[in-house]
Short mmCIF file of C-alpha atoms and ligand atoms in Angstrom, two decimals:
data_model
loop_
_atom_site.label_atom_id
_atom_site.label_comp_id
_atom_site.label_asym_id
_atom_site.label_seq_id
_atom_site.Cartn_x
_atom_site.Cartn_y
_atom_site.Cartn_z
CA MET W 1 -10.83 9.42 20.44
CA PRO W 2 -7.20 8.49 21.19
CA ILE W 3 -4.41 9.95 19.00
CA LEU W 4 -1.74 7.52 18.41
CA ASP W 5 1.30 9.80 18.00
CA ARG W 6 2.75 13.14 19.25
CA GLU W 7 3.61 14.14 15.75
CA GLU W 8 -0.27 14.29 14.87
CA ARG W 9 -0.95 17.08 17.27
CA MET W 10 2.62 19.24 17.30
CA SER W 11 2.64 22.98 17.55
CA THR W 12 3.43 24.66 14.04
CA ASP W 13 6.88 25.49 15.39
CA GLU W 14 7.70 22.15 16.67
CA ARG W 15 6.53 20.58 13.35
CA THR W 16 8.31 23.07 11.12
CA ALA W 17 11.56 22.32 13.10
CA LEU W 18 11.19 18.49 12.40
CA GLN W 19 10.09 19.05 8.96
CA THR W 20 13.04 21.12 8.19
CA ALA W 21 15.62 18.93 9.79
CA ARG W 22 14.20 16.01 7.67
CA LEU W 23 13.93 17.86 4.49
CA ARG W 24 17.64 18.87 4.90
CA GLY W 25 18.55 15.00 5.57
CA MET W 26 16.54 14.07 2.43
CA VAL W 27 18.07 16.62 0.17
CA ASP W 28 21.69 15.26 1.29
CA ARG W 29 20.34 11.67 0.82
CA LEU W 30 19.44 12.59 -2.85
CA LEU W 31 22.70 14.51 -3.37
CA ALA W 32 24.76 11.49 -2.05
CA ALA W 33 22.86 8.98 -4.22
CA GLY W 34 23.62 11.06 -7.40
CA GLY W 35 20.69 10.23 -9.68
CA VAL W 36 18.10 12.26 -11.59
CA GLN W 37 16.94 14.21 -8.53
CA ALA W 38 20.55 15.22 -7.55
CA ARG W 39 21.21 16.64 -10.95
CA ARG W 40 18.14 18.74 -10.84
CA LEU W 41 19.01 19.80 -7.29
CA ARG W 42 22.23 20.89 -8.35
CA GLU W 43 20.92 22.57 -11.45
CA SER W 44 18.77 24.76 -9.16
CA GLY W 45 21.83 25.69 -7.01
CA VAL W 46 21.33 23.19 -4.22
CA ASP W 47 24.67 21.62 -3.31
CA SER W 48 23.78 20.76 0.26
CA GLY W 49 20.91 20.30 2.54
CA ASP W 50 22.25 22.63 5.24
CA ALA W 51 20.75 25.89 4.44
CA VAL W 52 17.39 24.50 2.90
CA THR W 53 14.27 25.70 4.40
CA LEU W 54 10.73 24.96 4.03
CA ALA W 55 10.30 28.16 2.45
CA ASP W 56 12.68 27.07 -0.31
CA LEU W 57 10.38 24.30 -1.21
CA PRO W 58 8.50 25.82 -4.05
CA ARG W 59 11.87 26.57 -5.53
CA LEU W 60 13.20 23.10 -5.60
CA PRO W 61 12.61 20.64 -8.28
CA THR W 62 9.66 18.55 -8.82
CA THR W 63 9.25 14.69 -9.99
CA SER W 64 6.39 13.22 -11.40
CA LYS W 65 5.26 9.65 -12.74
CA ALA W 66 7.19 10.22 -16.05
CA ASP W 67 10.42 10.12 -14.00
CA LEU W 68 9.56 6.58 -12.56
CA TRP W 69 8.64 5.30 -15.80
CA ASP W 70 11.88 6.96 -17.41
CA HIS W 71 13.86 5.06 -14.83
CA TYR W 72 11.53 1.90 -14.78
CA PRO W 73 11.96 -0.53 -13.14
CA LEU W 74 13.85 0.74 -9.99
CA GLY W 75 16.45 3.26 -11.33
CA MET W 76 15.51 5.96 -8.97
CA LEU W 77 16.72 3.93 -5.80
CA ALA W 78 18.68 6.19 -3.40
CA VAL W 79 19.92 3.13 -1.62
CA ASP W 80 21.84 0.03 -2.15
CA ARG W 81 19.69 -2.74 -4.09
CA ALA W 82 20.41 -5.04 -1.27
CA ASP W 83 18.80 -2.56 1.38
CA VAL W 84 15.52 -2.93 -0.57
CA THR W 85 13.14 -5.29 1.41
CA VAL W 86 9.92 -5.32 -0.63
CA VAL W 87 8.77 -3.89 -3.97
CA HIS W 88 5.15 -2.81 -4.58
CA GLY W 89 3.24 -1.10 -7.62
CA SER W 90 0.46 -0.03 -9.23
CA SER W 91 -0.84 -0.76 -12.56
CA GLY W 92 -2.14 2.39 -13.34
CA THR W 93 -5.35 3.94 -15.16
CA SER W 94 -3.17 3.82 -18.44
CA GLY W 95 -2.04 0.18 -17.75
CA ARG W 96 1.60 1.28 -17.52
CA PRO W 97 3.22 -0.02 -14.18
CA THR W 98 4.78 1.79 -11.66
CA LEU W 99 7.07 0.03 -9.29
CA VAL W 100 8.18 1.44 -5.85
CA ALA W 101 10.54 0.00 -3.32
CA TYR W 102 11.01 0.21 0.51
CA THR W 103 13.57 -0.26 3.12
CA ARG W 104 13.12 -1.91 6.29
CA ASN W 105 12.62 1.34 7.89
CA ASP W 106 10.30 2.44 5.04
CA ILE W 107 8.03 -0.35 5.90
CA ALA W 108 7.90 0.54 9.53
CA VAL W 109 7.14 4.28 8.51
CA TRP W 110 4.23 3.08 6.46
CA ALA W 111 2.95 0.51 9.44
CA ARG W 112 2.99 3.49 11.62
CA VAL W 113 1.03 5.81 9.52
CA MET W 114 -1.27 3.32 8.67
CA ALA W 115 -1.79 2.58 12.46
CA ARG W 116 -2.22 6.37 12.95
CA SER W 117 -5.16 6.05 10.32
CA LEU W 118 -6.82 3.25 12.11
CA VAL W 119 -6.66 4.71 15.59
CA GLY W 120 -7.91 7.91 14.01
CA ALA W 121 -10.99 5.77 12.54
CA GLY W 122 -11.42 4.44 16.14
CA ALA W 123 -9.79 0.98 16.01
CA THR W 124 -8.07 -0.33 18.97
CA ARG W 125 -5.99 -3.39 20.02
CA SER W 126 -9.06 -5.28 20.48
CA SER W 127 -10.46 -4.58 16.85
CA ILE W 128 -10.97 -7.08 14.16
CA VAL W 129 -10.27 -5.84 10.92
CA HIS W 130 -11.53 -7.15 7.71
CA ASN W 131 -9.39 -6.30 4.95
CA ALA W 132 -10.75 -6.83 1.60
CA TYR W 133 -8.16 -4.44 -0.31
CA GLY W 134 -6.30 -6.49 -2.64
CA TYR W 135 -3.01 -8.27 -1.49
CA GLY W 136 -0.33 -8.41 -3.71
CA LEU W 137 1.82 -5.55 -5.74
CA PHE W 138 -0.99 -3.08 -5.11
CA THR W 139 -0.23 -1.28 -1.81
CA GLY W 140 -3.79 -1.51 -0.32
CA GLY W 141 -3.77 -5.02 1.17
CA LEU W 142 -0.65 -5.29 2.54
CA GLY W 143 -0.49 -1.45 3.57
CA VAL W 144 -3.61 -1.96 5.55
CA HIS W 145 -2.47 -5.37 6.96
CA GLN W 146 0.96 -3.87 8.35
CA GLY W 147 -0.92 -0.97 9.93
CA ALA W 148 -3.47 -3.31 11.80
CA GLN W 149 -0.52 -5.37 13.15
CA GLU W 150 1.63 -2.25 14.13
CA LEU W 151 -1.73 -1.31 16.36
CA GLY W 152 -1.86 -4.78 17.64
CA ALA W 153 -5.44 -5.19 16.17
CA THR W 154 -6.57 -8.51 14.67
CA VAL W 155 -6.37 -8.45 11.07
CA VAL W 156 -8.41 -10.75 8.73
CA PRO W 157 -6.53 -10.85 5.17
CA MET W 158 -9.43 -11.48 2.98
CA SER W 159 -8.29 -9.51 0.05
CA GLY W 160 -10.54 -8.64 -2.64
CA GLY W 161 -13.32 -10.78 -4.32
CA MET W 162 -14.79 -14.16 -3.41
CA THR W 163 -17.67 -12.22 -1.97
CA SER W 164 -19.81 -15.02 -0.67
CA ARG W 165 -16.78 -16.22 1.31
CA GLN W 166 -16.35 -12.41 2.69
CA ILE W 167 -19.67 -12.60 3.67
CA ARG W 168 -19.17 -15.80 5.95
CA MET W 169 -16.10 -14.32 7.55
CA LEU W 170 -18.01 -10.95 8.04
CA LEU W 171 -20.89 -13.12 10.02
CA ASP W 172 -18.70 -15.58 11.87
CA LEU W 173 -15.74 -13.41 13.04
CA ARG W 174 -17.89 -10.22 13.62
CA PRO W 175 -15.13 -7.67 12.78
CA ASP W 176 -15.80 -4.01 13.68
CA VAL W 177 -13.37 -2.49 11.07
CA LEU W 178 -13.84 -2.75 7.11
CA THR W 179 -11.15 -1.58 4.90
CA CYS W 180 -11.76 -1.89 1.16
CA THR W 181 -12.69 0.26 -1.64
CA PRO W 182 -15.97 2.36 -1.76
CA SER W 183 -17.35 0.63 -4.53
CA TYR W 184 -16.62 -2.75 -3.07
CA ALA W 185 -18.23 -1.85 0.28
CA VAL W 186 -21.47 -1.11 -1.63
CA HIS W 187 -21.06 -4.65 -3.48
CA LEU W 188 -20.71 -6.14 0.02
CA GLY W 189 -23.44 -4.04 1.63
CA GLU W 190 -25.98 -5.17 -1.31
CA THR W 191 -24.90 -8.89 -1.21
CA LEU W 192 -25.37 -8.94 2.52
CA ALA W 193 -28.94 -7.54 2.08
CA ALA W 194 -29.69 -9.85 -0.66
CA ALA W 195 -28.58 -12.66 1.72
CA GLY W 196 -31.48 -11.54 4.05
CA VAL W 197 -28.97 -10.07 6.58
CA GLU W 198 -30.38 -7.43 8.88
CA ARG W 199 -28.50 -4.24 9.64
CA GLU W 200 -28.63 -5.34 13.29
CA GLU W 201 -26.77 -8.71 12.63
CA ILE W 202 -23.90 -6.95 11.08
CA SER W 203 -21.13 -6.27 13.67
CA LEU W 204 -19.15 -3.42 11.60
CA ARG W 205 -18.81 0.00 13.11
CA VAL W 206 -16.40 1.83 10.81
CA GLY W 207 -15.30 1.48 7.15
CA ILE W 208 -12.16 3.05 5.87
CA HIS W 209 -12.39 3.40 2.24
CA GLY W 210 -10.24 4.60 -0.50
CA ALA W 211 -7.87 3.83 -3.51
CA GLU W 212 -10.53 5.59 -5.97
CA PRO W 213 -12.51 8.48 -6.23
CA TRP W 214 -15.55 8.74 -4.25
CA THR W 215 -18.09 11.40 -3.11
CA ASP W 216 -20.33 12.32 0.05
CA ALA W 217 -23.34 10.92 -1.78
CA MET W 218 -21.59 7.55 -2.07
CA ARG W 219 -20.80 7.82 1.47
CA ASP W 220 -24.52 8.10 2.39
CA ARG W 221 -25.13 5.16 0.00
CA ILE W 222 -22.44 2.93 2.10
CA GLU W 223 -23.92 4.18 5.25
CA ASP W 224 -27.45 3.32 4.27
CA LEU W 225 -26.28 -0.36 3.33
CA LEU W 226 -24.02 -0.98 6.24
CA PRO W 227 -24.27 0.15 10.08
CA ILE W 228 -20.77 2.03 9.90
CA ARG W 229 -19.34 5.40 9.57
CA ALA W 230 -17.60 5.55 6.24
CA LEU W 231 -14.37 7.20 6.39
CA ASP W 232 -11.98 8.28 3.48
CA ILE W 233 -8.56 7.25 3.19
CA TYR W 234 -5.96 8.37 0.78
CA GLY W 235 -2.40 7.44 -0.45
CA LEU W 236 -0.46 6.39 -3.54
CA SER W 237 2.39 3.84 -3.97
CA GLU W 238 4.84 6.55 -5.12
CA VAL W 239 4.42 8.28 -1.63
CA ILE W 240 4.12 5.19 0.46
CA GLY W 241 0.76 3.40 0.13
CA PRO W 242 -2.46 4.05 2.13
CA GLY W 243 -1.91 6.01 5.23
CA VAL W 244 -0.78 9.27 3.62
CA ALA W 245 -3.82 10.98 4.85
CA CYS W 246 -7.24 9.60 6.62
CA GLU W 247 -10.23 11.26 7.90
CA THR W 248 -11.52 10.47 11.32
CA PRO W 249 -14.99 10.61 12.65
CA ASP W 250 -14.63 14.19 13.69
CA SER W 251 -11.70 15.66 11.72
CA GLY W 252 -14.33 18.14 10.48
CA GLY W 253 -14.75 16.56 6.93
CA GLY W 254 -11.18 16.41 5.77
CA LEU W 255 -8.28 13.94 5.74
CA HIS W 256 -5.36 14.48 8.00
CA VAL W 257 -2.12 14.27 6.02
CA GLN W 258 0.73 12.66 7.90
CA GLU W 259 2.91 15.78 7.21
CA ASP W 260 5.86 14.96 9.54
CA HIS W 261 6.56 12.47 6.77
CA PHE W 262 5.07 13.77 3.75
CA LEU W 263 5.42 17.86 3.10
CA THR W 264 2.50 18.75 1.44
CA GLU W 265 1.69 21.47 -1.35
CA THR W 266 -0.95 22.19 -3.75
CA LEU W 267 0.01 23.31 -7.35
CA ASP W 268 -1.55 24.96 -10.34
CA PRO W 269 -1.43 22.03 -12.53
CA ALA W 270 -0.64 24.41 -15.53
CA THR W 271 2.16 26.63 -13.98
CA GLY W 272 3.18 24.60 -11.15
CA GLU W 273 2.87 27.53 -8.92
CA PRO W 274 1.50 27.09 -5.28
CA VAL W 275 -2.37 27.88 -5.37
CA PRO W 276 -3.87 30.23 -2.97
CA ALA W 277 -5.16 28.74 0.28
CA GLY W 278 -8.94 27.33 -0.08
CA ARG W 279 -8.39 26.77 -3.93
CA ALA W 280 -8.00 23.15 -5.28
CA GLY W 281 -4.61 22.23 -6.57
CA GLU W 282 -2.35 19.22 -7.60
CA LEU W 283 -1.44 17.45 -4.50
CA THR W 284 2.39 17.33 -4.34
CA PHE W 285 4.27 15.59 -1.83
CA THR W 286 7.87 15.40 -0.37
CA THR W 287 8.71 12.35 1.30
CA VAL W 288 11.03 13.50 3.72
CA THR W 289 11.80 10.19 5.61
CA LYS W 290 11.61 7.62 2.90
CA GLU W 291 15.01 5.80 2.01
CA ALA W 292 14.76 3.30 -0.83
CA LEU W 293 12.73 5.91 -2.88
CA PRO W 294 12.56 9.51 -1.56
CA LEU W 295 11.04 11.74 -3.83
CA LEU W 296 11.08 15.53 -3.96
CA ARG W 297 7.78 17.36 -4.62
CA TYR W 298 5.99 14.46 -6.36
CA ARG W 299 3.20 15.70 -8.53
CA THR W 300 0.38 13.28 -7.81
CA GLY W 301 -1.99 14.43 -10.49
CA ASP W 302 -4.71 14.26 -7.74
CA LEU W 303 -6.73 17.40 -6.97
CA ALA W 304 -7.72 18.35 -3.61
CA VAL W 305 -8.04 21.61 -1.26
CA LEU W 306 -5.78 22.08 1.78
CA ASP W 307 -7.00 23.32 5.20
CA ARG W 308 -4.49 24.32 7.58
CA SER W 309 -7.17 25.60 10.32
CA PRO W 310 -7.43 23.74 13.28
CA ALA W 311 -9.36 20.63 13.40
CA PRO W 312 -12.23 19.68 16.03
CA ASP W 313 -10.52 16.18 16.67
CA GLY W 314 -7.31 17.97 18.17
CA ARG W 315 -4.91 17.06 15.53
CA THR W 316 -2.88 19.89 14.09
CA ASN W 317 -1.44 18.38 10.91
CA VAL W 318 -2.73 19.86 7.59
CA ARG W 319 -6.19 18.43 6.21
CA MET W 320 -6.86 17.76 2.55
CA SER W 321 -10.22 17.77 1.15
CA ARG W 322 -11.58 14.39 -0.74
CA VAL W 323 -9.79 14.29 -3.90
CA VAL W 324 -12.01 16.22 -6.60
CA GLY W 325 -10.78 14.82 -9.43
CA ARG W 326 -7.38 13.88 -11.16
CA VAL W 327 -5.51 16.31 -13.60
CA ASP W 328 -5.98 13.50 -16.23
CA ASP W 329 -9.22 12.51 -15.38
CA MET W 330 -11.16 15.59 -16.81
CA LEU W 331 -13.51 14.97 -19.65
CA VAL W 332 -14.10 17.72 -22.16
CA ILE W 333 -17.13 16.95 -23.73
CA ARG W 334 -18.20 19.48 -26.45
CA GLY W 335 -16.08 22.12 -24.68
CA VAL W 336 -17.46 21.47 -21.25
CA ASN W 337 -15.00 20.09 -18.70
CA VAL W 338 -16.53 17.54 -16.59
CA TYR W 339 -15.01 15.67 -13.53
CA PRO W 340 -16.42 12.09 -13.05
CA SER W 341 -16.83 12.74 -9.36
CA GLU W 342 -18.85 15.78 -9.97
CA VAL W 343 -21.29 13.35 -12.14
CA GLU W 344 -21.32 10.61 -9.11
CA SER W 345 -22.52 13.61 -6.68
CA VAL W 346 -25.52 14.56 -8.72
CA LEU W 347 -26.20 11.15 -9.83
CA LEU W 348 -26.17 9.69 -6.45
CA ALA W 349 -28.24 12.74 -4.90
CA ASP W 350 -31.23 11.15 -6.44
CA PRO W 351 -32.81 8.67 -4.34
CA GLY W 352 -34.10 6.65 -7.33
CA ILE W 353 -30.58 5.87 -8.70
CA GLY W 354 -28.37 2.99 -7.35
CA PRO W 355 -24.93 3.27 -6.65
CA HIS W 356 -23.41 1.55 -9.69
CA TYR W 357 -22.66 3.67 -12.69
CA GLN W 358 -20.50 4.46 -15.43
CA LEU W 359 -19.72 7.21 -17.82
CA VAL W 360 -19.75 6.23 -21.52
CA VAL W 361 -18.08 8.71 -23.75
CA ASP W 362 -19.50 8.04 -27.07
CA SER W 363 -17.32 9.68 -29.91
CA ARG W 364 -18.78 7.55 -32.69
CA GLY W 365 -20.46 10.30 -34.07
CA GLY W 366 -17.21 12.96 -34.16
CA SER W 367 -18.26 15.31 -31.38
CA PRO W 368 -18.33 13.37 -28.20
CA ARG W 369 -21.45 12.83 -25.98
CA LEU W 370 -21.76 11.80 -22.68
CA ILE W 371 -23.95 8.65 -21.67
CA VAL W 372 -24.54 7.95 -17.81
CA ALA W 373 -25.12 4.44 -17.54
CA CYS W 374 -26.67 3.73 -14.05
CA GLU W 375 -29.58 1.43 -12.47
CA ALA W 376 -32.58 2.35 -10.62
CA ARG W 377 -33.14 1.98 -6.88
CA PRO W 378 -36.20 0.55 -5.54
CA PRO W 379 -38.83 1.63 -5.21
CA ASP W 380 -38.59 2.78 -8.99
CA ASP W 381 -40.69 5.65 -9.56
CA GLY W 382 -40.06 5.75 -13.32
CA SER W 383 -38.81 9.31 -13.45
CA PRO W 384 -34.95 9.24 -12.32
CA ALA W 385 -33.58 9.57 -15.75
CA ALA W 386 -35.46 12.71 -16.51
CA ARG W 387 -34.84 14.12 -13.22
CA THR W 388 -31.06 13.28 -13.07
CA GLY W 389 -30.59 14.39 -16.82
CA ALA W 390 -32.01 17.78 -15.55
CA ALA W 391 -29.97 18.15 -12.57
CA LEU W 392 -26.66 17.41 -14.51
CA ARG W 393 -27.65 19.91 -17.08
CA GLU W 394 -27.97 22.29 -14.46
CA ARG W 395 -24.93 21.59 -12.54
CA LEU W 396 -22.38 20.78 -15.51
CA GLY W 397 -24.21 22.96 -18.09
CA LEU W 398 -24.01 19.88 -20.19
CA ARG W 399 -26.79 17.81 -21.89
CA CYS W 400 -26.03 14.20 -21.08
CA GLU W 401 -27.99 11.38 -21.73
CA VAL W 402 -28.79 9.26 -18.61
CA ARG W 403 -29.73 5.77 -19.30
CA VAL W 404 -31.44 3.53 -16.44
CA LEU W 405 -30.50 0.09 -17.34
CA PRO W 406 -31.58 -3.25 -15.72
CA ALA W 407 -30.37 -4.25 -12.18
CA GLY W 408 -26.98 -5.96 -12.51
CA THR W 409 -26.21 -4.36 -16.01
CA VAL W 410 -23.26 -1.94 -14.72
CA PRO W 411 -20.26 -4.08 -14.17
CA ARG W 412 -19.31 -4.45 -10.24
CA THR W 413 -15.67 -4.64 -9.42
CA GLU W 414 -14.93 -7.37 -6.90
CA VAL W 415 -11.07 -6.93 -7.19
CA GLY W 416 -9.14 -3.82 -7.74
CA LYS W 417 -10.37 -0.31 -8.53
CA ALA W 418 -13.92 0.82 -10.06
CA VAL W 419 -13.74 1.59 -13.58
CA ARG W 420 -16.01 4.84 -13.93
CA VAL W 421 -15.17 6.06 -17.35
CA VAL W 422 -15.45 3.73 -20.61
CA ARG W 423 -14.77 5.10 -24.09
CA TRP W 424 -17.00 4.01 -27.01
CA ALA W 425 -15.37 5.13 -30.36
CA GLY W 426 -16.94 2.33 -32.78
CA GLY W 427 -18.04 -1.12 -32.67
CA GLU W 428 -20.25 -2.78 -29.80
CA ALA W 429 -21.51 -0.88 -26.97
CA PRO W 430 -19.43 -1.08 -23.79
CA LEU W 431 -22.55 -2.04 -21.89
CA PRO W 432 -25.55 -3.92 -23.00
CA GLY W 433 -28.59 -1.81 -23.57
CA LEU W 434 -27.01 1.23 -24.71
CA ASP W 435 -27.88 0.80 -28.40
CA PRO W 436 -31.07 2.61 -28.80
O1 LIG Z 501 -4.55 3.40 -4.19
C1 LIG Z 501 -3.38 3.09 -2.46
C2 LIG Z 501 -4.27 2.99 -1.42
C3 LIG Z 501 -4.84 2.07 -1.09
C4 LIG Z 501 -4.96 4.24 -0.95
C5 LIG Z 501 -6.01 1.62 -0.22
C6 LIG Z 501 -6.09 4.01 -0.18
C7 LIG Z 501 -6.68 2.79 0.34
P1 LIG Z 501 -2.21 3.28 -5.93
O2 LIG Z 501 -2.66 2.00 -6.32
O3 LIG Z 501 -0.59 3.81 -6.46
O4 LIG Z 501 -2.55 3.44 -4.65
O5 LIG Z 501 -3.23 4.60 -6.64
C8 LIG Z 501 -3.02 5.66 -6.28
O6 LIG Z 501 -5.46 6.17 -6.49
O7 LIG Z 501 -3.09 8.69 -7.09
C9 LIG Z 501 -5.58 8.59 -6.44
O8 LIG Z 501 -5.81 8.88 -7.83
C10 LIG Z 501 -6.13 7.22 -6.36
N1 LIG Z 501 -6.88 7.27 -4.86
C11 LIG Z 501 -6.23 6.69 -3.78
N2 LIG Z 501 -6.98 6.99 -2.43
C12 LIG Z 501 -7.96 7.98 -2.88
C13 LIG Z 501 -8.85 8.61 -2.28
C14 LIG Z 501 -3.51 3.36 -3.70
N3 LIG Z 501 -9.22 8.15 -0.99
C15 LIG Z 501 -4.05 6.70 -6.87
N4 LIG Z 501 -9.83 9.17 -3.05
C16 LIG Z 501 -4.02 8.31 -6.34
C17 LIG Z 501 -9.71 9.50 -4.37
C18 LIG Z 501 -7.87 8.11 -4.41
N5 LIG Z 501 -8.69 8.70 -5.16
#
């Protein structure tokens, strides 16, 4: 399988030299820009990028979403406002928007890392990319779009929603690459099946799915519904958008991080210290080539494991595992820590349960309980609730209530990110059929 750029297969020495030079340049740019990051650098004793090495990284100051909020909307720019060509953002799970800015060169870097992801997935100039990530402030739609154009592929800018029109385009244009959230891939697959379209009639060969957490169990479900290899892509607006890291069919089960642009660390969320190799930590990126909004050691809140061993596909950059959870996503139910992804793995391992689910944290009675709302998958053998309840108890050490609801009850997300956790503090049930 081809590799787009030499930077993806550099030797450690070559990459270290490139990263060091870029880190020094970034530190100088931040100091010259004179904002909050410059102040923190000076406070930590750094007055110039000159002598900084990669080994110094753990001692440099960090940034977080709170900094972007404190300087909302665009107070952390490191360039003249006139050099900003595009603004993107995300609404975030808390509903509080974060805005990010790009120069012309930032957009070129983004298009390139996204093109690397597409090539890694097997796309070529002849590919037709059906892009069902949302277009707009969200980075998914336009990010993938620019990457496909950089590659010279044909992109179909579907955006999210209007599923019947998507089906029509899938059948008429015969794309080989599908880009959308994993939950929307399921929805498309089910809609195609419901329309009586046979697997053999579907032209898609690979799917590039991200923007929300998903599991290997969900991958199996997507690959059952569609004749594709379903690959994971990771990214976030603050760092650049989709294309920070992407899986390839033979990356050996990890996502290659484009670490010539994004220096990657995993930190203990509690202490901020680097975690030992092989342990999950908070992904932290330093955007060494970004111009408009360079972020030093940006703490993402996403938890993953890094692997620096050589990958079977010949790429030498670091691999991250799937995101296993978020620092702020962990539910604490009667003293037990639960990550939604862990529930997804157990739930979807049961062939009798469909891929749509929501975790309802019911705190009406004081001490919260976890209700797992899901749907049966045909042929319904009548026992998935009891089986899955037992499996969840075994895996999480927590008794949860599994409610198998009628097909179609769990809301489908056609636009944006799937909502997996809902709170029930009082009043009406968040889903029909939960009241006993
Ligand atoms: O979701 C960028 C993106 C678009 C990535 C399309 C992949 C595909 P934001 O809206 O800023 O950017 O949200 C970023 O989404 O911090 C993670 O918590 C989550 N996330 C993104 N990709 C994955 C993934 C885009 N593959 C936030 N697995 C991140 C799990 C993901 N979580």
